[in-house]
mmCIF file of C-alpha atoms and ligand atoms in Angstrom:
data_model
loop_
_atom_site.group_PDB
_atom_site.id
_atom_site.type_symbol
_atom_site.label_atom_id
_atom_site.label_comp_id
_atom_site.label_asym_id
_atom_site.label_seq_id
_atom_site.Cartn_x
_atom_site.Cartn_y
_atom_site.Cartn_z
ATOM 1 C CA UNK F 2 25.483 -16.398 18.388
ATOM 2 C CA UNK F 3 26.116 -14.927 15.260
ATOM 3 C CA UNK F 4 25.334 -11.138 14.821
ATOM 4 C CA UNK F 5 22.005 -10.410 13.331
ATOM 5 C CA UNK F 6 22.022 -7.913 10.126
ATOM 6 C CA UNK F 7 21.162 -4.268 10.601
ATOM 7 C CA UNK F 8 17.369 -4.125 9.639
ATOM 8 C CA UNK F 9 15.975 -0.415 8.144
ATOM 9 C CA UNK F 10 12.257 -0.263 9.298
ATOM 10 C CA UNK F 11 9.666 1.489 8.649
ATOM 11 C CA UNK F 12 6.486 0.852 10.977
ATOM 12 C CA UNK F 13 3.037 1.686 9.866
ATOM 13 C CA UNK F 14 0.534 1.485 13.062
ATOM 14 C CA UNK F 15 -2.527 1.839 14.774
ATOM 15 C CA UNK F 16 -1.240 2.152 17.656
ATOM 16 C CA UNK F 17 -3.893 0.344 20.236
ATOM 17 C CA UNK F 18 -1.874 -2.018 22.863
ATOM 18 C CA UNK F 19 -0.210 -4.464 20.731
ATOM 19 C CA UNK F 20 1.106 -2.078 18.613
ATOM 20 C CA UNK F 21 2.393 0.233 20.996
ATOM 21 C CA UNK F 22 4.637 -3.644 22.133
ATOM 22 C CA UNK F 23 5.811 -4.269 18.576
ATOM 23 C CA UNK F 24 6.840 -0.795 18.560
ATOM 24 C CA UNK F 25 9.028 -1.108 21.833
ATOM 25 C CA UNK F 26 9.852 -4.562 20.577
ATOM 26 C CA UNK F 27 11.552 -2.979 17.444
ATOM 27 C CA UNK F 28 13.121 -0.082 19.435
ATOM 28 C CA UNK F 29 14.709 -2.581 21.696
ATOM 29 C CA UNK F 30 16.529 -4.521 19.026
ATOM 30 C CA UNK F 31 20.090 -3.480 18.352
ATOM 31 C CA UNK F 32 19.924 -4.559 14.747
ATOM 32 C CA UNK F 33 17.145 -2.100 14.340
ATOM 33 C CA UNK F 34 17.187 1.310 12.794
ATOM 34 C CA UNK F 35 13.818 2.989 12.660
ATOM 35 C CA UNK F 36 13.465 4.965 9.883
ATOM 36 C CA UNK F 37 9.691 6.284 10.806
ATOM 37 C CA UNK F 38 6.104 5.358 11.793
ATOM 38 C CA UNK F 39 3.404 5.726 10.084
ATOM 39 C CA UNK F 40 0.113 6.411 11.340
ATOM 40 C CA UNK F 41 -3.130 4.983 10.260
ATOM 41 C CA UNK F 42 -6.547 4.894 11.450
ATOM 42 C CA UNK F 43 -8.169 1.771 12.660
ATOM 43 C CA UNK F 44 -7.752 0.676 16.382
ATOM 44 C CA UNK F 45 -8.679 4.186 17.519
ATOM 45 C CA UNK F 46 -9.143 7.602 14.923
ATOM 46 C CA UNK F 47 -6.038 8.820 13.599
ATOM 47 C CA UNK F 48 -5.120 11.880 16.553
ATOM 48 C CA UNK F 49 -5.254 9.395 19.006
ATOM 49 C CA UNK F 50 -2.568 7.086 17.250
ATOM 50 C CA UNK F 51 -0.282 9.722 16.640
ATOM 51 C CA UNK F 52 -0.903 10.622 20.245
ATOM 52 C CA UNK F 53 -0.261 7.262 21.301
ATOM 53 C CA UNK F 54 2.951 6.602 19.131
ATOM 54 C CA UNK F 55 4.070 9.662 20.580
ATOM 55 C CA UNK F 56 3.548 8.259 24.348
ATOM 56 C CA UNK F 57 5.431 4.994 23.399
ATOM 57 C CA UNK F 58 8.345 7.042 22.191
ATOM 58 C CA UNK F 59 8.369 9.121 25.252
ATOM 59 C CA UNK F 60 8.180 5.740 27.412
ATOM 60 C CA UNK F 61 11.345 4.480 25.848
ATOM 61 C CA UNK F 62 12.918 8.080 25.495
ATOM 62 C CA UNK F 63 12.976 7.881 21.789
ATOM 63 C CA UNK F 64 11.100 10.967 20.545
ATOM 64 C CA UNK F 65 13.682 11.432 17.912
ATOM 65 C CA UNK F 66 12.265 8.781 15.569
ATOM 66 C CA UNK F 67 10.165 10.799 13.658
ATOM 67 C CA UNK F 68 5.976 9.911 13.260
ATOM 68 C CA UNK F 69 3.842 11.016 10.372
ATOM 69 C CA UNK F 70 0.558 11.199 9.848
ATOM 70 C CA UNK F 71 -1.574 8.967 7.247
ATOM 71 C CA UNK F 72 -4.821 8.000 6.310
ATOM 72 C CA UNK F 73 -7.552 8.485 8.763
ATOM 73 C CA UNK F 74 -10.188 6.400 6.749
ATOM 74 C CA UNK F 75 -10.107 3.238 4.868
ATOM 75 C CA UNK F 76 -9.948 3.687 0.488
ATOM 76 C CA UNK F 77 -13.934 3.679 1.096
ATOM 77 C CA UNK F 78 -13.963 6.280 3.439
ATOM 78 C CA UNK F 79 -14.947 3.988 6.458
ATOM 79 C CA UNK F 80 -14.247 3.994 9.829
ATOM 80 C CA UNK F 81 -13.572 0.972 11.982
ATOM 81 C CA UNK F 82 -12.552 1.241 15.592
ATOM 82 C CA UNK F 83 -11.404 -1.194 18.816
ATOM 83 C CA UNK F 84 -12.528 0.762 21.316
ATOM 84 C CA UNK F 85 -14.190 -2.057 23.260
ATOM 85 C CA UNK F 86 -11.057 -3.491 23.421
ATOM 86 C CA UNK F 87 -8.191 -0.989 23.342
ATOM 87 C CA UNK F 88 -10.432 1.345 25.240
ATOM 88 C CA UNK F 89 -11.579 4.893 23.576
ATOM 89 C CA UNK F 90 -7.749 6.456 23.600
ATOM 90 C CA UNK F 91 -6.798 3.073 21.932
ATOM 91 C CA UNK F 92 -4.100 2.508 24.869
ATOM 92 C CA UNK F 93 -7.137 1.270 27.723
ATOM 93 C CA UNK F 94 -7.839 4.730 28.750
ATOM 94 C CA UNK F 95 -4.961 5.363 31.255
ATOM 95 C CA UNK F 96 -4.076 9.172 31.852
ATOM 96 C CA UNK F 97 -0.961 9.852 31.027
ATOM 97 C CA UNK F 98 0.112 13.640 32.277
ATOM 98 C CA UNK F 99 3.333 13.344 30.184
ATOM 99 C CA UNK F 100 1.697 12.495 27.205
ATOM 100 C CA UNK F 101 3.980 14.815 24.416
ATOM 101 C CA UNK F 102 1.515 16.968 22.191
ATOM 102 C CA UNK F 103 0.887 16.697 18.320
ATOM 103 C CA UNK F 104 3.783 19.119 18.048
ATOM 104 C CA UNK F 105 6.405 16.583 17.989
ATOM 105 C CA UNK F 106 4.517 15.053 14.961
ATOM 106 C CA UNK F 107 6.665 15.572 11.466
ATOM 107 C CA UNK F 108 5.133 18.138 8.806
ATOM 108 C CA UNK F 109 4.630 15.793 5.254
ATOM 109 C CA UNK F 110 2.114 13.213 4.447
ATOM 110 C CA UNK F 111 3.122 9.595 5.837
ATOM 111 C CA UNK F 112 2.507 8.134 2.315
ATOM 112 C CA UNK F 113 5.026 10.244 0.864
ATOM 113 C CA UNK F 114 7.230 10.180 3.152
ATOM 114 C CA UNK F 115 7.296 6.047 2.841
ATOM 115 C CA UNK F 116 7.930 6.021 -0.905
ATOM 116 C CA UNK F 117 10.761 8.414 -0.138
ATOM 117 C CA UNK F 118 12.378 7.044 2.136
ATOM 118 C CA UNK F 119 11.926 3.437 0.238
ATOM 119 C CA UNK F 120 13.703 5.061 -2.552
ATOM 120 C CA UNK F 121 16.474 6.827 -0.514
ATOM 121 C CA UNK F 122 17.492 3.231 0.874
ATOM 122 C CA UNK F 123 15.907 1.428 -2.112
ATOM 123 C CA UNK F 124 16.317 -2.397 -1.244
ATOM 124 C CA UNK F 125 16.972 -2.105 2.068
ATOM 125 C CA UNK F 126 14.007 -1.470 3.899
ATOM 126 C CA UNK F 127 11.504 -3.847 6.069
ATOM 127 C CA UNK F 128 8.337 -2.275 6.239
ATOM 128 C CA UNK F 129 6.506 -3.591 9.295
ATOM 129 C CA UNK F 130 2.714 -3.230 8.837
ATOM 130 C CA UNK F 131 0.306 -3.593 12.054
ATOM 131 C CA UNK F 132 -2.948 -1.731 11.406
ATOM 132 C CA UNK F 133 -5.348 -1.659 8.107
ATOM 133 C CA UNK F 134 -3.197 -1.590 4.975
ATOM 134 C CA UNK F 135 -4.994 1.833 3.793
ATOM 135 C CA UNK F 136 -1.321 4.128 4.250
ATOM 136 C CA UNK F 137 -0.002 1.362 1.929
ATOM 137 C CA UNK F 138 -2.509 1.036 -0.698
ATOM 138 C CA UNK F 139 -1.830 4.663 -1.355
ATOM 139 C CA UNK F 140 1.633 4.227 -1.584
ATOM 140 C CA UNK F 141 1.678 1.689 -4.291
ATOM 141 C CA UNK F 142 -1.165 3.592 -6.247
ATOM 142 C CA UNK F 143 1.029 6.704 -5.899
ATOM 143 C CA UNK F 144 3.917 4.589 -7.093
ATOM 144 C CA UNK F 145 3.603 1.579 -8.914
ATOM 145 C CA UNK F 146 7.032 0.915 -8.737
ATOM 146 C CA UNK F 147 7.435 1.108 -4.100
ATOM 147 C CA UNK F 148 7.007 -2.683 -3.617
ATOM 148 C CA UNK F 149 10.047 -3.682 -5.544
ATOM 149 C CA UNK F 150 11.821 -1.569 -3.931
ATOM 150 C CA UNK F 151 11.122 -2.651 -0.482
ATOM 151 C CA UNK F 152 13.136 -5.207 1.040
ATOM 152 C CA UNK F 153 10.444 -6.860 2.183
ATOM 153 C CA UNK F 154 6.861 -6.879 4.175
ATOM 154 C CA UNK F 155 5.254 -8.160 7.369
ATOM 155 C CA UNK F 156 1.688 -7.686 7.988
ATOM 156 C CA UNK F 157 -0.367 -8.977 10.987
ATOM 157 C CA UNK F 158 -3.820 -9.180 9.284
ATOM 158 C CA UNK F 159 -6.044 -11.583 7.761
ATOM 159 C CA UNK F 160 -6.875 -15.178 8.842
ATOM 160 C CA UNK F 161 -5.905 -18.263 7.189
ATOM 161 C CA UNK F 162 -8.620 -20.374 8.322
ATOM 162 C CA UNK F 163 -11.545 -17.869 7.871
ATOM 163 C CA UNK F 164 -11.836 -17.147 11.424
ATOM 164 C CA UNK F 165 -12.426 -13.746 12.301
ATOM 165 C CA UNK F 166 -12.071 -11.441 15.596
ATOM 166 C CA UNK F 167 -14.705 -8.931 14.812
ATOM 167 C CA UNK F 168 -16.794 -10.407 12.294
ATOM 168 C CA UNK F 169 -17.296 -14.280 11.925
ATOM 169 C CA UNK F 170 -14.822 -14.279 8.944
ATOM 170 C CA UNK F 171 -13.093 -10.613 8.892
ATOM 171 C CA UNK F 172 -10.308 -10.110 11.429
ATOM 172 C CA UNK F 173 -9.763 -6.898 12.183
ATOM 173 C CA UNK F 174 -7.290 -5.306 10.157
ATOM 174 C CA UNK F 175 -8.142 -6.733 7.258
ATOM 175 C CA UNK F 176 -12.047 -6.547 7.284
ATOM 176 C CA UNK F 177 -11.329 -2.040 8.569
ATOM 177 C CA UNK F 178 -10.146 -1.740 5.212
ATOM 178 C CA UNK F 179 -10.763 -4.622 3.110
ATOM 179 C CA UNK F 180 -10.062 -2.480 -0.580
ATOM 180 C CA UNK F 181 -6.689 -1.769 0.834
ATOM 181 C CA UNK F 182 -5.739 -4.844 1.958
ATOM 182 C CA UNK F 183 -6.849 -6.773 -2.034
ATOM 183 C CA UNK F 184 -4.993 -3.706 -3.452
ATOM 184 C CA UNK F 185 -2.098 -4.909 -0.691
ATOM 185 C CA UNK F 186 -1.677 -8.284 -1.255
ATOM 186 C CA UNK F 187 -1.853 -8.166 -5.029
ATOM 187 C CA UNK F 188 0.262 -5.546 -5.838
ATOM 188 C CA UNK F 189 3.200 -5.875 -3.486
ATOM 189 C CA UNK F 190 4.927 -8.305 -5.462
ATOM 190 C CA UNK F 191 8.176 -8.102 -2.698
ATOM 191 C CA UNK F 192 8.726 -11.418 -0.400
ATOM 192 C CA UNK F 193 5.817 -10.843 2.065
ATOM 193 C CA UNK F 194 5.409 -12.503 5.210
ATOM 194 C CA UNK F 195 1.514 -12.106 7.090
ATOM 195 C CA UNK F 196 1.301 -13.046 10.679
ATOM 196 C CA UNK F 197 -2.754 -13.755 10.381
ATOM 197 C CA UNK F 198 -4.996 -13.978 13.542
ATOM 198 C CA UNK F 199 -5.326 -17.412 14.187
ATOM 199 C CA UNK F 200 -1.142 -17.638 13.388
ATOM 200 C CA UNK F 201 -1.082 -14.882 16.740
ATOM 201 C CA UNK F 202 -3.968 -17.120 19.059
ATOM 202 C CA UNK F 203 -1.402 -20.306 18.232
ATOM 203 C CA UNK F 204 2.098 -18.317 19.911
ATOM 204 C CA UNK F 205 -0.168 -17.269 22.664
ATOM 205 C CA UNK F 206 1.906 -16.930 25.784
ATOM 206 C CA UNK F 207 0.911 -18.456 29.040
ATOM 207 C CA UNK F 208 -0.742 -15.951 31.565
ATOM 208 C CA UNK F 209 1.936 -16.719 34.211
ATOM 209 C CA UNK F 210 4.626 -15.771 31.865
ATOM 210 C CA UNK F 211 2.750 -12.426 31.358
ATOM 211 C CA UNK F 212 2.375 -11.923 34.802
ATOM 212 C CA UNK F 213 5.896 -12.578 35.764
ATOM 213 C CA UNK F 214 6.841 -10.305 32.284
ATOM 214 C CA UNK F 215 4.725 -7.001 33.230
ATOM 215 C CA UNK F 216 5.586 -7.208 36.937
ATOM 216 C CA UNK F 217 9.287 -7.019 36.355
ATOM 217 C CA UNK F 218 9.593 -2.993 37.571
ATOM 218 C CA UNK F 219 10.811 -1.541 34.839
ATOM 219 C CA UNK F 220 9.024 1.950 33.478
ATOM 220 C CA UNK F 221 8.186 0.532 30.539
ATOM 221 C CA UNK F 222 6.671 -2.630 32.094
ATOM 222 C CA UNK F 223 4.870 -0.592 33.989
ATOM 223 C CA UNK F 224 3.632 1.356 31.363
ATOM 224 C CA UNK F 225 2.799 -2.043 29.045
ATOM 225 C CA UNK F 226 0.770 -3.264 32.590
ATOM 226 C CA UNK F 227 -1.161 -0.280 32.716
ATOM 227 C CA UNK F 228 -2.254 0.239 29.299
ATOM 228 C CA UNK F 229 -3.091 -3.614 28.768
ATOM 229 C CA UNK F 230 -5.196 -3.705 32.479
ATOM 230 C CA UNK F 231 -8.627 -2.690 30.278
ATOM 231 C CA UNK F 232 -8.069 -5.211 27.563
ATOM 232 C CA UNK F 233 -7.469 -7.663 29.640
ATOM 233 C CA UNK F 234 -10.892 -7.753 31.282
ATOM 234 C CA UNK F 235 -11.592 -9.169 27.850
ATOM 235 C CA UNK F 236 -8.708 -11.393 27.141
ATOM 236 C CA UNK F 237 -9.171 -13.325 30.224
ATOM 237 C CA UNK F 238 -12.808 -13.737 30.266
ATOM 238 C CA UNK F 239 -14.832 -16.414 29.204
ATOM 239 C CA UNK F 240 -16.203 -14.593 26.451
ATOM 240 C CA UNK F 241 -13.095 -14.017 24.565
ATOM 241 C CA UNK F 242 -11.728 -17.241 25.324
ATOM 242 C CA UNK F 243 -14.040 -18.424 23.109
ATOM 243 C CA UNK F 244 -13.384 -16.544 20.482
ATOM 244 C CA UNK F 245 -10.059 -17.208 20.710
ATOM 245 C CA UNK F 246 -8.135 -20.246 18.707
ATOM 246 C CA UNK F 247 -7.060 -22.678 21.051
ATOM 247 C CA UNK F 248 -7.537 -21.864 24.509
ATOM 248 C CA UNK F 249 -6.574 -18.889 26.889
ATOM 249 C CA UNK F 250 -2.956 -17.021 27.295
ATOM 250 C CA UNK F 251 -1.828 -13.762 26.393
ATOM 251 C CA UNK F 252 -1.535 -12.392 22.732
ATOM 252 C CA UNK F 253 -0.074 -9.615 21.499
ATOM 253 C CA UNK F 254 -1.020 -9.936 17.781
ATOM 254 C CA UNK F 255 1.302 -6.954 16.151
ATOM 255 C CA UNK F 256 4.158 -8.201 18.057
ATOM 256 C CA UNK F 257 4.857 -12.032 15.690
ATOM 257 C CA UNK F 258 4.826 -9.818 12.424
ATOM 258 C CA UNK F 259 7.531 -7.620 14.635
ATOM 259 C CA UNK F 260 9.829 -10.626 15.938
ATOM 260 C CA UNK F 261 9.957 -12.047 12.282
ATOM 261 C CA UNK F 262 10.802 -8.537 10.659
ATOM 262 C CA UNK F 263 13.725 -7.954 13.865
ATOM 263 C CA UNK F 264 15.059 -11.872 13.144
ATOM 264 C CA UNK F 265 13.212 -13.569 10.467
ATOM 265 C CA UNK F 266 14.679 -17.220 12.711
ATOM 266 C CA UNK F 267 11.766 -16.954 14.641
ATOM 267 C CA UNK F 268 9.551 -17.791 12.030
ATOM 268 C CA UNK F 269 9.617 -22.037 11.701
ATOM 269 C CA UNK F 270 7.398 -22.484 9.478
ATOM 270 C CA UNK F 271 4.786 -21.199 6.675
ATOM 271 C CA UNK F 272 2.761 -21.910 3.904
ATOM 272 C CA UNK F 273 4.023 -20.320 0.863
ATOM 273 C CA UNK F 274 0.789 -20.015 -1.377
ATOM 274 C CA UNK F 275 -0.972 -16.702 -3.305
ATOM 275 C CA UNK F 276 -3.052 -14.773 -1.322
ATOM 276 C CA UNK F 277 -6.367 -12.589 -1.941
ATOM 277 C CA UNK F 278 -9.330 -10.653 -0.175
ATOM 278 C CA UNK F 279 -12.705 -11.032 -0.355
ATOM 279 C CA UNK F 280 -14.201 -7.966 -1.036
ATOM 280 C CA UNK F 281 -17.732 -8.418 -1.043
ATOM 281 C CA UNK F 282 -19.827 -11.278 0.348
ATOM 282 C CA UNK F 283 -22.448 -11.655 3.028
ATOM 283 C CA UNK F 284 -20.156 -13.140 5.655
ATOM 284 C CA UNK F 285 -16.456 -12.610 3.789
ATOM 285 C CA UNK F 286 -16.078 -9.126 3.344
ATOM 286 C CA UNK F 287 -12.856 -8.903 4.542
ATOM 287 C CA UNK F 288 -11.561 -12.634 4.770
ATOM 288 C CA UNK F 289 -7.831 -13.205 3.715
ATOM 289 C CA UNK F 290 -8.014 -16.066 0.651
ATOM 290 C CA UNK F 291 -5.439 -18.678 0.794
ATOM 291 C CA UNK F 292 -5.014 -20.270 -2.937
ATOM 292 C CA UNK F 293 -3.975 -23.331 -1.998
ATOM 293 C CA UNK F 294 -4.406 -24.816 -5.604
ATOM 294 C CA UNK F 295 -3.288 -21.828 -7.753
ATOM 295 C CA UNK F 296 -6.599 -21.286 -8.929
ATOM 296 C CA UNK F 297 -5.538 -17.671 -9.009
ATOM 297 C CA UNK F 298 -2.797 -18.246 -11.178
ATOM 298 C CA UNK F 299 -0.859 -15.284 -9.201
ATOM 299 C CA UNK F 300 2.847 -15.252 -9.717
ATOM 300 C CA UNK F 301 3.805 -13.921 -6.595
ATOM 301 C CA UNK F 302 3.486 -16.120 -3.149
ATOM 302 C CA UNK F 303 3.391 -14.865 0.278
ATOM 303 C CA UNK F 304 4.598 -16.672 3.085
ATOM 304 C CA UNK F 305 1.799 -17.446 5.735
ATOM 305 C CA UNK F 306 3.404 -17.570 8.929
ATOM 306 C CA UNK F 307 2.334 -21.163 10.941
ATOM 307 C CA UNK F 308 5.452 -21.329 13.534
ATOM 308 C CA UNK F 309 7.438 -18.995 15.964
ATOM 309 C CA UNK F 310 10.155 -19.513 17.914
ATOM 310 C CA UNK F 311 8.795 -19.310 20.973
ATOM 311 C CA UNK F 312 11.694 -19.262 23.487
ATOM 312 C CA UNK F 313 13.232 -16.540 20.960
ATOM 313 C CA UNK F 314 9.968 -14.647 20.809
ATOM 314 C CA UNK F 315 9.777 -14.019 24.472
ATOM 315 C CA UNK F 316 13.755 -13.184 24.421
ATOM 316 C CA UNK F 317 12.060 -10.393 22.295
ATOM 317 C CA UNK F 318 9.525 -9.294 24.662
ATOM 318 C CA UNK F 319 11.342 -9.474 27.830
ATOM 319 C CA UNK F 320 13.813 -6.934 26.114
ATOM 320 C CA UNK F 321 10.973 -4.717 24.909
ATOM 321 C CA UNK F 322 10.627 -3.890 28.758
ATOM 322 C CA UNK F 323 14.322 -3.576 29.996
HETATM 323 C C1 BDR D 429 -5.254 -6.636 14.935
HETATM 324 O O1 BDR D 429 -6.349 -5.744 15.136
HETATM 325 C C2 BDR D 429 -6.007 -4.738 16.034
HETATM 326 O O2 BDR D 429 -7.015 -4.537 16.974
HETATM 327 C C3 BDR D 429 -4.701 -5.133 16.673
HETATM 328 O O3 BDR D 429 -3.918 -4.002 16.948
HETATM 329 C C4 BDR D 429 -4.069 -6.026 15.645
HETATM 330 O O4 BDR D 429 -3.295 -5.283 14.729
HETATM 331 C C5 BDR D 429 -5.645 -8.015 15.412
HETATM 332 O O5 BDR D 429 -6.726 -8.499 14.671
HETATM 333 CA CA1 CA D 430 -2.687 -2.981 15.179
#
């Protein structure tokens, strides 16, 4: 197998459960270089996601990679948690005794430290987005010109089929800070590749497989089991079934953007079409627009992911936990 390219990433999180995977998925690639992560509010208030980046790192004995904190609010000022699901620390509520304190955070805003370091390696760098898009909305209205010089951009949010996860048409990410998102995905004008809900449902491994995956012994499988145990009262009930797309299994939505930013082979297919927000709307706010007709007469296109490798995805995963 050929080697892969040295990727330069920078990750901006949430950090509930799936983003605490991507991360370890990233930090488990050896074409990866972490530049930083970037801390937003949405899963859980912003403390608790630095906290919880912080207990990742410490899991996979990586507490050199520096964190920053962001935005604790989306543009509006409002506040949108998963607590239901992530559980009220945003990693299911496990106590962790080893948990590192705030101190190892980095001084310096996470917004400026993004444009700096996009314009130290100008060109070069993935940026790898898994919460609400508020840290990057900033950025860009900061400085016009940080898109072009990104490399490129992988979002899980949206839905390309207006199916939503926490609303009837928002999913999550999207619909916590919808402004950001619009100002998102018409401004960053760099090749940009969106992992959307209904995208994550489809790669949805089997439960066997995830079984089998967090029972392998390893600290950090242990960890990934432990932290998961109170969302999956929800994943595998009946309930969210249902609001799932196509059937049961186990997702971990922040993870697809992840794989395709680490090896961008894992993505088979997309739909290459503009891309918009709705802002406002009774039942939209929040809803990812697809132009499929060019109605929008948008220049840029962004590649809707709508195929993974999935025997090279879970090559991915099972290294996350080695
Ligand atoms: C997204 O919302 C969050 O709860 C997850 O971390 C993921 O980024 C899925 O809609
Ligand atoms: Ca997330």
């Amino acid at each position: 197998m050929a080697a892969l390219e040295t990727k330069q990433l920078i990750i901006d999180v949430d950090c509930g459960t799936d983003d605490a995977q991507a991360i370890m998925m990233a930090l488990a690639a050896p074409n990866v270089s972490v530049l930083a992560i970037t801390c937003v509010g949405g899963n859980t208030p912003l403390e608790n996601v630095c906290k919880n980046v912080l207990r990742v790192l410490n899991v996979c004995n990586r507490l050199d990679v520096p964190v920053y904190r962001g935005v604790s609010t989306s543009i509006l000022g409002d506040r949108l948690h998963a607590s239901d699901f992530h559980g009220e620390d945003g990693l299911g509520d496990v106590p962790d005794p080893n948990a590192p304190g705030l101190e190892y955070m980095q001084q310096g805003h996470a917004v400026d430290i993004m444009i700096k370091l996009v314009t130290e390696y100008e060109g070069q760098v993935s940026l790898v987005a898994t919460g609400p898009l508020t840290n990057l909305a900033m950025a860009v209205r900061m400085d016009p010109s940080f898109p072009s010089k990104l490399k490129n951009l992988f979002i899980m949010g949206g839905n390309m089929e207006s199916r939503g996860n926490t609303t009837a048409c928002g999913e999550f990410n999207f619909l916590a800070d919808p402004e950001g998102a619009y100002v998102v995905l018409n401004d960053f004008h760099c090749p940009t590749y969106i992992a959307t809900w209904e995208h994550t449902c489809r790669c949805k491994l089997p439960w066997e497989w995830y079984d089998e995956w967090v029972n392998s012994g390893t600290e950090k499988a242990d960890f990934i089991k432990s932290i998961y145990a109170h969302s999956l009262q929800y994943s595998r009930s009946e309930k969210e079934v249902k609001g799932m797309v196509s059937g049961s299994g186990f997702v971990s939505c922040d993870s697809y953007a992840m794989a395709a930013a680490i090896d961008e082979s894992t993505v088979t297919s997309f739909i290459e079409c503009a891309v918009s927000v709705e802002t406002s709307g009774k039942y939209t706010r929040g809803m990812m627009v697809m132009d499929m007709i060019d109605f929008l007469n948008k220049q840029n296109k962004a590649f809707v992911l709508n195929g993974c490798d999935m025997e090279k995805f879970k090559m991915l995963m099972l290294a996350a936990l080695q």
